Amino acid sequence: KNLLLKRIVVNASIIEVFVKLRLKGFIHPTKNRAMGNFYLGFHTDSEIVTHFNIVIRALLNSYSGAGNFAKMKGLAQLLRKSCILTLANKHKKSINWVYTVYGNEVIVGNDKKKISLVNKYSILNHINKFNLKIDDITLDSI
């Protein structure tokens, strides 16, 4: 007998996640690009970076076993850019100003407590496998 092994692939619904991120103000309403989040502009820089870190990690952890996980990593990169745009908009400055003041890794805070935005390396190298030890953080709780 010739047994044919079938591989089961679970894909994430990229469109649904994209729409949610658009509705929450992370992605431009009509263009498929990141934008500064107006709703977060009234918070401190540390709170803004912390919020984006939570959203990015929730996205990556929730969909880490998806067959199309590379596309989720792309959405995480969009969120990273949205954070930088949010900081720029809050201070009425440019993206270059954010990088000049906070560095390429975008580290905010004071001497006692510094918070770093999830970097590109962490996003790109996030493991693509099911993680059965995920906390109760989901995109609905963002």
CSV table of N, CA and C in Angstrom, one decimal:
chain,number,residue,atom,x,y,z
A,1,LYS,N,0.8,-1.2,0.0
A,1,LYS,CA,0.0,0.0,0.0
A,1,LYS,C,0.9,1.3,0.0
A,2,ASN,N,0.4,2.2,-0.7
A,2,ASN,CA,1.1,3.5,-0.8
A,2,ASN,C,0.3,4.5,0.1
A,3,LEU,N,0.9,4.8,1.3
A,3,LEU,CA,0.3,5.7,2.2
A,3,LEU,C,0.7,7.1,1.9
A,4,LEU,N,-0.3,7.9,1.8
A,4,LEU,CA,-0.1,9.3,1.5
A,4,LEU,C,-0.3,10.1,2.8
A,5,LEU,N,0.8,10.7,3.2
A,5,LEU,CA,0.8,11.5,4.4
A,5,LEU,C,0.3,12.9,4.1
A,6,LYS,N,-0.7,13.4,4.8
A,6,LYS,CA,-1.2,14.7,4.6
A,6,LYS,C,-0.8,15.6,5.8
A,7,ARG,N,-0.4,16.8,5.4
A,7,ARG,CA,0.0,17.7,6.4
A,7,ARG,C,-1.1,18.7,6.7
A,8,ILE,N,-1.4,18.9,8.0
A,8,ILE,CA,-2.5,19.8,8.4
A,8,ILE,C,-1.9,21.2,8.6
A,9,VAL,N,-2.4,22.2,7.9
A,9,VAL,CA,-1.9,23.5,8.1
A,9,VAL,C,-3.1,24.4,8.6
A,10,VAL,N,-2.7,25.1,9.7
A,10,VAL,CA,-3.7,26.1,10.3
A,10,VAL,C,-3.2,27.5,9.9
A,11,ASN,N,-4.0,28.2,9.1
A,11,ASN,CA,-3.6,29.6,8.8
A,11,ASN,C,-4.4,30.6,9.6
A,12,ALA,N,-3.7,31.7,9.9
A,12,ALA,CA,-4.4,32.8,10.6
A,12,ALA,C,-5.2,33.6,9.7
A,13,SER,N,-6.3,34.2,10.2
A,13,SER,CA,-7.1,35.0,9.3
A,13,SER,C,-6.5,36.4,9.3
A,14,ILE,N,-5.5,36.6,8.4
A,14,ILE,CA,-4.8,37.9,8.2
A,14,ILE,C,-5.8,39.1,8.1
A,15,ILE,N,-6.8,38.9,7.2
A,15,ILE,CA,-7.7,40.0,6.9
A,15,ILE,C,-8.5,40.4,8.2
A,16,GLU,N,-8.9,39.4,9.0
A,16,GLU,CA,-9.6,39.8,10.2
A,16,GLU,C,-8.7,40.6,11.2
A,17,VAL,N,-7.5,40.1,11.4
A,17,VAL,CA,-6.6,40.8,12.3
A,17,VAL,C,-6.3,42.2,11.7
A,18,PHE,N,-6.1,42.3,10.4
A,18,PHE,CA,-5.8,43.6,9.8
A,18,PHE,C,-7.0,44.6,10.0
A,19,VAL,N,-8.2,44.1,9.8
A,19,VAL,CA,-9.4,44.9,10.0
A,19,VAL,C,-9.4,45.4,11.5
A,20,LYS,N,-9.2,44.5,12.4
A,20,LYS,CA,-9.2,44.9,13.9
A,20,LYS,C,-8.1,45.9,14.2
A,21,LEU,N,-6.9,45.8,13.6
A,21,LEU,CA,-5.9,46.7,13.8
A,21,LEU,C,-6.2,48.1,13.2
A,22,ARG,N,-6.9,48.0,12.1
A,22,ARG,CA,-7.4,49.3,11.4
A,22,ARG,C,-8.4,50.0,12.2
A,23,LEU,N,-9.4,49.2,12.8
A,23,LEU,CA,-10.4,49.8,13.6
A,23,LEU,C,-9.9,50.4,14.9
A,24,LYS,N,-8.8,49.8,15.4
A,24,LYS,CA,-8.2,50.3,16.7
A,24,LYS,C,-7.3,51.5,16.5
A,25,GLY,N,-7.1,51.9,15.2
A,25,GLY,CA,-6.3,53.1,14.9
A,25,GLY,C,-4.8,52.8,14.7
A,26,PHE,N,-4.4,51.6,14.5
A,26,PHE,CA,-3.0,51.3,14.2
A,26,PHE,C,-2.6,51.3,12.7
A,27,ILE,N,-3.6,51.1,11.9
A,27,ILE,CA,-3.4,51.1,10.4
A,27,ILE,C,-4.3,52.1,9.8
A,28,HIS,N,-3.8,52.8,8.8
A,28,HIS,CA,-4.5,53.9,8.1
A,28,HIS,C,-5.9,53.4,7.6
A,29,PRO,N,-7.0,54.2,7.7
A,29,PRO,CA,-8.3,53.8,7.3
A,29,PRO,C,-8.5,53.4,5.9
A,30,THR,N,-7.7,54.0,5.0
A,30,THR,CA,-7.9,53.7,3.6
A,30,THR,C,-6.6,53.1,2.9
A,31,LYS,N,-5.5,53.4,3.5
A,31,LYS,CA,-4.2,53.0,2.9
A,31,LYS,C,-3.7,51.8,3.8
A,32,ASN,N,-3.0,50.9,3.1
A,32,ASN,CA,-2.5,49.7,3.9
A,32,ASN,C,-1.1,50.0,4.4
A,33,ARG,N,-1.1,51.0,5.3
A,33,ARG,CA,0.2,51.4,6.0
A,33,ARG,C,0.0,51.8,7.4
A,34,ALA,N,1.0,51.7,8.2
A,34,ALA,CA,0.9,52.1,9.6
A,34,ALA,C,0.6,53.6,9.8
A,35,MET,N,0.0,53.9,10.9
A,35,MET,CA,-0.2,55.3,11.2
A,35,MET,C,-0.1,55.5,12.7
A,36,GLY,N,0.2,56.7,13.2
A,36,GLY,CA,0.2,57.0,14.6
A,36,GLY,C,-1.2,56.8,15.2
A,37,ASN,N,-1.2,56.2,16.4
A,37,ASN,CA,-2.5,56.0,17.0
A,37,ASN,C,-2.9,57.2,17.8
A,38,PHE,N,-4.0,57.8,17.4
A,38,PHE,CA,-4.5,59.1,18.0
A,38,PHE,C,-4.9,58.8,19.5
A,39,TYR,N,-5.5,57.7,19.7
A,39,TYR,CA,-6.0,57.4,21.1
A,39,TYR,C,-4.9,57.2,22.1
A,40,LEU,N,-3.7,56.9,21.7
A,40,LEU,CA,-2.6,56.7,22.7
A,40,LEU,C,-1.7,57.9,22.8
A,41,GLY,N,-2.0,59.0,22.1
A,41,GLY,CA,-1.2,60.1,22.1
A,41,GLY,C,-1.2,60.9,23.4
A,42,PHE,N,-2.1,60.6,24.3
A,42,PHE,CA,-2.3,61.4,25.5
A,42,PHE,C,-1.6,60.7,26.7
A,43,HIS,N,-1.0,59.5,26.4
A,43,HIS,CA,-0.3,58.7,27.4
A,43,HIS,C,1.2,59.1,27.4
A,44,THR,N,1.9,58.7,28.4
A,44,THR,CA,3.4,58.9,28.5
A,44,THR,C,4.1,58.0,27.4
A,45,ASP,N,5.3,58.4,27.1
A,45,ASP,CA,6.0,57.6,26.1
A,45,ASP,C,6.2,56.2,26.6
A,46,SER,N,6.5,56.0,27.9
A,46,SER,CA,6.7,54.6,28.4
A,46,SER,C,5.4,53.8,28.3
A,47,GLU,N,4.2,54.5,28.6
A,47,GLU,CA,3.0,53.8,28.4
A,47,GLU,C,2.7,53.4,27.0
A,48,ILE,N,3.0,54.3,26.1
A,48,ILE,CA,2.8,54.0,24.6
A,48,ILE,C,3.6,52.8,24.2
A,49,VAL,N,4.9,52.8,24.5
A,49,VAL,CA,5.8,51.7,24.1
A,49,VAL,C,5.3,50.4,24.8
A,50,THR,N,5.0,50.4,26.1
A,50,THR,CA,4.5,49.3,26.8
A,50,THR,C,3.2,48.7,26.1
A,51,HIS,N,2.3,49.6,25.7
A,51,HIS,CA,1.1,49.1,25.1
A,51,HIS,C,1.4,48.4,23.8
A,52,PHE,N,2.3,49.0,23.0
A,52,PHE,CA,2.6,48.4,21.7
A,52,PHE,C,3.4,47.1,21.9
A,53,ASN,N,4.2,47.0,22.9
A,53,ASN,CA,4.9,45.7,23.2
A,53,ASN,C,3.9,44.6,23.5
A,54,ILE,N,2.9,45.0,24.3
A,54,ILE,CA,1.8,44.0,24.6
A,54,ILE,C,1.1,43.5,23.4
A,55,VAL,N,0.7,44.5,22.5
A,55,VAL,CA,0.0,44.1,21.3
A,55,VAL,C,0.8,43.3,20.4
A,56,ILE,N,2.1,43.7,20.2
A,56,ILE,CA,3.0,42.9,19.3
A,56,ILE,C,3.2,41.5,19.8
A,57,ARG,N,3.5,41.4,21.1
A,57,ARG,CA,3.7,40.0,21.7
A,57,ARG,C,2.5,39.2,21.7
A,58,ALA,N,1.3,39.8,21.9
A,58,ALA,CA,0.0,39.0,21.9
A,58,ALA,C,-0.2,38.5,20.5
A,59,LEU,N,0.1,39.3,19.5
A,59,LEU,CA,-0.1,38.9,18.1
A,59,LEU,C,0.8,37.8,17.7
A,60,LEU,N,2.1,37.9,18.1
A,60,LEU,CA,3.1,36.9,17.7
A,60,LEU,C,2.8,35.6,18.5
A,61,ASN,N,2.5,35.7,19.8
A,61,ASN,CA,2.2,34.5,20.6
A,61,ASN,C,0.9,33.8,20.1
A,62,SER,N,-0.1,34.6,19.9
A,62,SER,CA,-1.4,34.0,19.5
A,62,SER,C,-1.3,33.2,18.2
A,63,TYR,N,-0.5,33.7,17.3
A,63,TYR,CA,-0.5,33.1,15.9
A,63,TYR,C,0.8,32.4,15.6
A,64,SER,N,1.6,32.0,16.6
A,64,SER,CA,2.9,31.5,16.4
A,64,SER,C,2.9,30.1,15.7
A,65,GLY,N,1.8,29.4,15.7
A,65,GLY,CA,1.7,28.1,15.1
A,65,GLY,C,1.0,28.2,13.7
A,66,ALA,N,0.7,29.4,13.2
A,66,ALA,CA,0.0,29.5,12.0
A,66,ALA,C,0.9,29.2,10.8
A,67,GLY,N,0.3,28.6,9.7
A,67,GLY,CA,1.1,28.3,8.5
A,67,GLY,C,1.5,29.6,7.8
A,68,ASN,N,0.8,30.6,8.0
A,68,ASN,CA,1.1,31.9,7.3
A,68,ASN,C,1.7,32.9,8.4
A,69,PHE,N,2.5,32.4,9.3
A,69,PHE,CA,3.0,33.2,10.4
A,69,PHE,C,3.9,34.3,9.9
A,70,ALA,N,4.5,34.2,8.7
A,70,ALA,CA,5.4,35.2,8.2
A,70,ALA,C,4.6,36.5,7.9
A,71,LYS,N,3.3,36.3,7.5
A,71,LYS,CA,2.5,37.5,7.3
A,71,LYS,C,2.1,38.2,8.6
A,72,MET,N,2.0,37.4,9.7
A,72,MET,CA,1.7,38.0,11.0
A,72,MET,C,3.0,38.8,11.5
A,73,LYS,N,4.1,38.3,11.1
A,73,LYS,CA,5.4,39.0,11.5
A,73,LYS,C,5.3,40.4,10.8
A,74,GLY,N,4.8,40.4,9.5
A,74,GLY,CA,4.7,41.6,8.8
A,74,GLY,C,3.7,42.6,9.5
A,75,LEU,N,2.6,42.1,10.1
A,75,LEU,CA,1.7,42.9,10.8
A,75,LEU,C,2.4,43.4,12.1
A,76,ALA,N,3.2,42.6,12.7
A,76,ALA,CA,4.0,43.0,13.9
A,76,ALA,C,4.9,44.2,13.5
A,77,GLN,N,5.5,44.1,12.4
A,77,GLN,CA,6.4,45.2,11.9
A,77,GLN,C,5.6,46.5,11.7
A,78,LEU,N,4.4,46.3,11.1
A,78,LEU,CA,3.5,47.5,11.0
A,78,LEU,C,3.2,48.1,12.3
A,79,LEU,N,3.0,47.3,13.3
A,79,LEU,CA,2.7,47.8,14.7
A,79,LEU,C,3.9,48.5,15.3
A,80,ARG,N,5.1,48.0,15.0
A,80,ARG,CA,6.3,48.7,15.4
A,80,ARG,C,6.4,50.1,14.8
A,81,LYS,N,6.1,50.2,13.5
A,81,LYS,CA,6.1,51.5,12.9
A,81,LYS,C,5.0,52.4,13.4
A,82,SER,N,3.9,51.8,13.7
A,82,SER,CA,2.8,52.6,14.3
A,82,SER,C,3.2,53.2,15.6
A,83,CYS,N,3.9,52.5,16.4
A,83,CYS,CA,4.4,53.0,17.7
A,83,CYS,C,5.3,54.2,17.5
A,84,ILE,N,6.2,54.1,16.5
A,84,ILE,CA,7.2,55.2,16.2
A,84,ILE,C,6.4,56.4,15.7
A,85,LEU,N,5.4,56.1,14.9
A,85,LEU,CA,4.6,57.3,14.4
A,85,LEU,C,3.8,57.9,15.5
A,86,THR,N,3.3,57.1,16.4
A,86,THR,CA,2.5,57.6,17.6
A,86,THR,C,3.4,58.5,18.4
A,87,LEU,N,4.6,58.1,18.7
A,87,LEU,CA,5.6,58.9,19.5
A,87,LEU,C,5.9,60.2,18.7
A,88,ALA,N,6.1,60.1,17.4
A,88,ALA,CA,6.4,61.3,16.6
A,88,ALA,C,5.2,62.3,16.6
A,89,ASN,N,4.0,61.7,16.4
A,89,ASN,CA,2.8,62.6,16.4
A,89,ASN,C,2.6,63.2,17.8
A,90,LYS,N,2.8,62.5,18.8
A,90,LYS,CA,2.6,63.0,20.2
A,90,LYS,C,3.4,64.2,20.4
A,91,HIS,N,4.7,64.2,20.0
A,91,HIS,CA,5.6,65.3,20.2
A,91,HIS,C,5.6,66.3,19.0
A,92,LYS,N,4.8,66.0,18.0
A,92,LYS,CA,4.7,66.9,16.8
A,92,LYS,C,6.1,67.0,16.2
A,93,LYS,N,6.7,65.9,16.0
A,93,LYS,CA,8.0,65.8,15.4
A,93,LYS,C,8.0,64.7,14.3
A,94,SER,N,9.2,64.5,13.7
A,94,SER,CA,9.3,63.5,12.6
A,94,SER,C,9.7,62.1,13.2
A,95,ILE,N,9.7,61.1,12.3
A,95,ILE,CA,10.2,59.8,12.6
A,95,ILE,C,11.7,59.9,13.0
A,96,ASN,N,12.4,60.7,12.2
A,96,ASN,CA,13.8,60.8,12.4
A,96,ASN,C,14.1,61.4,13.8
A,97,TRP,N,13.3,62.3,14.3
A,97,TRP,CA,13.4,62.8,15.7
A,97,TRP,C,13.3,61.7,16.7
A,98,VAL,N,12.3,60.8,16.5
A,98,VAL,CA,12.1,59.6,17.4
A,98,VAL,C,13.4,58.8,17.5
A,99,TYR,N,14.0,58.5,16.3
A,99,TYR,CA,15.2,57.7,16.3
A,99,TYR,C,16.4,58.4,16.9
A,100,THR,N,16.4,59.8,16.7
A,100,THR,CA,17.5,60.6,17.3
A,100,THR,C,17.4,60.6,18.8
A,101,VAL,N,16.2,60.8,19.3
A,101,VAL,CA,16.0,60.9,20.8
A,101,VAL,C,16.1,59.6,21.5
A,102,TYR,N,15.4,58.6,20.9
A,102,TYR,CA,15.3,57.3,21.6
A,102,TYR,C,16.2,56.2,21.0
A,103,GLY,N,16.9,56.4,19.9
A,103,GLY,CA,17.8,55.5,19.3
A,103,GLY,C,17.1,54.5,18.4
A,104,ASN,N,17.8,53.7,17.7
A,104,ASN,CA,17.2,52.8,16.7
A,104,ASN,C,16.4,51.7,17.4
A,105,GLU,N,16.7,51.4,18.6
A,105,GLU,CA,16.0,50.4,19.4
A,105,GLU,C,14.7,50.9,20.1
A,106,VAL,N,14.6,52.2,20.0
A,106,VAL,CA,13.5,53.0,20.6
A,106,VAL,C,13.3,52.6,22.1
A,107,ILE,N,14.3,53.2,22.9
A,107,ILE,CA,14.3,52.9,24.4
A,107,ILE,C,13.8,54.2,25.1
A,108,VAL,N,12.7,54.1,25.8
A,108,VAL,CA,12.1,55.3,26.5
A,108,VAL,C,12.2,55.1,28.0
A,109,GLY,N,12.0,56.1,28.7
A,109,GLY,CA,11.9,56.0,30.2
A,109,GLY,C,13.0,56.9,30.8
A,110,ASN,N,13.2,56.7,32.1
A,110,ASN,CA,14.2,57.5,32.8
A,110,ASN,C,15.3,56.5,33.3
A,111,ASP,N,16.2,57.1,34.1
A,111,ASP,CA,17.3,56.3,34.6
A,111,ASP,C,16.9,55.1,35.4
A,112,LYS,N,15.8,55.2,36.1
A,112,LYS,CA,15.3,54.2,37.0
A,112,LYS,C,14.6,53.0,36.2
A,113,LYS,N,13.9,53.4,35.2
A,113,LYS,CA,13.2,52.4,34.4
A,113,LYS,C,13.1,52.7,33.0
A,114,LYS,N,13.8,51.8,32.2
A,114,LYS,CA,13.8,52.0,30.7
A,114,LYS,C,13.0,50.9,30.1
A,115,ILE,N,12.3,51.3,29.0
A,115,ILE,CA,11.4,50.3,28.3
A,115,ILE,C,11.8,50.4,26.8
A,116,SER,N,12.1,49.2,26.3
A,116,SER,CA,12.5,49.1,24.9
A,116,SER,C,11.4,48.5,24.0
A,117,LEU,N,11.2,49.1,22.9
A,117,LEU,CA,10.2,48.6,21.9
A,117,LEU,C,10.7,47.3,21.4
A,118,VAL,N,9.8,46.3,21.2
A,118,VAL,CA,10.2,45.0,20.6
A,118,VAL,C,10.9,45.3,19.3
A,119,ASN,N,12.1,44.8,19.1
A,119,ASN,CA,12.9,45.1,18.0
A,119,ASN,C,12.7,44.2,16.8
A,120,LYS,N,13.1,44.6,15.6
A,120,LYS,CA,12.9,43.9,14.4
A,120,LYS,C,13.5,42.5,14.5
A,121,TYR,N,14.6,42.3,15.1
A,121,TYR,CA,15.3,41.0,15.2
A,121,TYR,C,14.4,40.1,16.0
A,122,SER,N,13.8,40.5,17.1
A,122,SER,CA,12.9,39.7,17.9
A,122,SER,C,11.6,39.3,17.1
A,123,ILE,N,11.1,40.2,16.3
A,123,ILE,CA,9.9,39.9,15.5
A,123,ILE,C,10.3,38.8,14.4
A,124,LEU,N,11.4,39.1,13.7
A,124,LEU,CA,11.7,38.2,12.6
A,124,LEU,C,12.2,36.8,13.0
A,125,ASN,N,12.7,36.7,14.2
A,125,ASN,CA,13.2,35.5,14.7
A,125,ASN,C,12.3,34.8,15.7
A,126,HIS,N,11.0,35.3,15.8
A,126,HIS,CA,10.1,34.6,16.7
A,126,HIS,C,9.8,33.2,16.2
A,127,ILE,N,9.8,32.3,17.1
A,127,ILE,CA,9.6,30.9,16.7
A,127,ILE,C,8.2,30.6,16.1
A,128,ASN,N,8.2,29.9,15.0
A,128,ASN,CA,7.0,29.5,14.3
A,128,ASN,C,6.6,28.1,14.7
A,129,LYS,N,6.0,28.0,15.9
A,129,LYS,CA,5.5,26.7,16.4
A,129,LYS,C,4.4,27.0,17.4
A,130,PHE,N,3.5,26.0,17.6
A,130,PHE,CA,2.4,26.2,18.6
A,130,PHE,C,3.0,26.3,19.9
A,131,ASN,N,2.5,27.3,20.7
A,131,ASN,CA,3.0,27.5,22.0
A,131,ASN,C,1.8,27.2,22.9
A,132,LEU,N,1.8,26.2,23.7
A,132,LEU,CA,0.7,25.8,24.5
A,132,LEU,C,0.7,26.4,25.9
A,133,LYS,N,1.7,27.3,26.1
A,133,LYS,CA,1.8,28.0,27.4
A,133,LYS,C,1.5,29.4,27.3
A,134,ILE,N,0.5,29.8,26.5
A,134,ILE,CA,0.2,31.2,26.3
A,134,ILE,C,-0.8,31.7,27.4
A,135,ASP,N,-0.5,32.9,27.9
A,135,ASP,CA,-1.4,33.5,28.8
A,135,ASP,C,-2.7,33.9,28.2
A,136,ASP,N,-3.6,34.5,28.9
A,136,ASP,CA,-4.9,34.8,28.4
A,136,ASP,C,-4.9,36.1,27.7
A,137,ILE,N,-3.8,36.5,27.1
A,137,ILE,CA,-3.8,37.8,26.3
A,137,ILE,C,-4.2,37.4,24.9
A,138,THR,N,-5.2,38.1,24.4
A,138,THR,CA,-5.7,38.0,23.0
A,138,THR,C,-5.9,39.3,22.4
A,139,LEU,N,-6.1,39.3,21.1
A,139,LEU,CA,-6.3,40.6,20.4
A,139,LEU,C,-7.6,41.3,20.9
A,140,ASP,N,-8.6,40.5,21.5
A,140,ASP,CA,-9.8,41.1,22.0
A,140,ASP,C,-9.6,41.9,23.2
A,141,SER,N,-8.5,41.6,24.0
A,141,SER,CA,-8.2,42.3,25.2
A,141,SER,C,-7.4,43.5,25.1
A,142,ILE,N,-7.0,43.8,23.8
A,142,ILE,CA,-6.2,45.0,23.6
A,142,ILE,C,-7.0,46.3,23.6
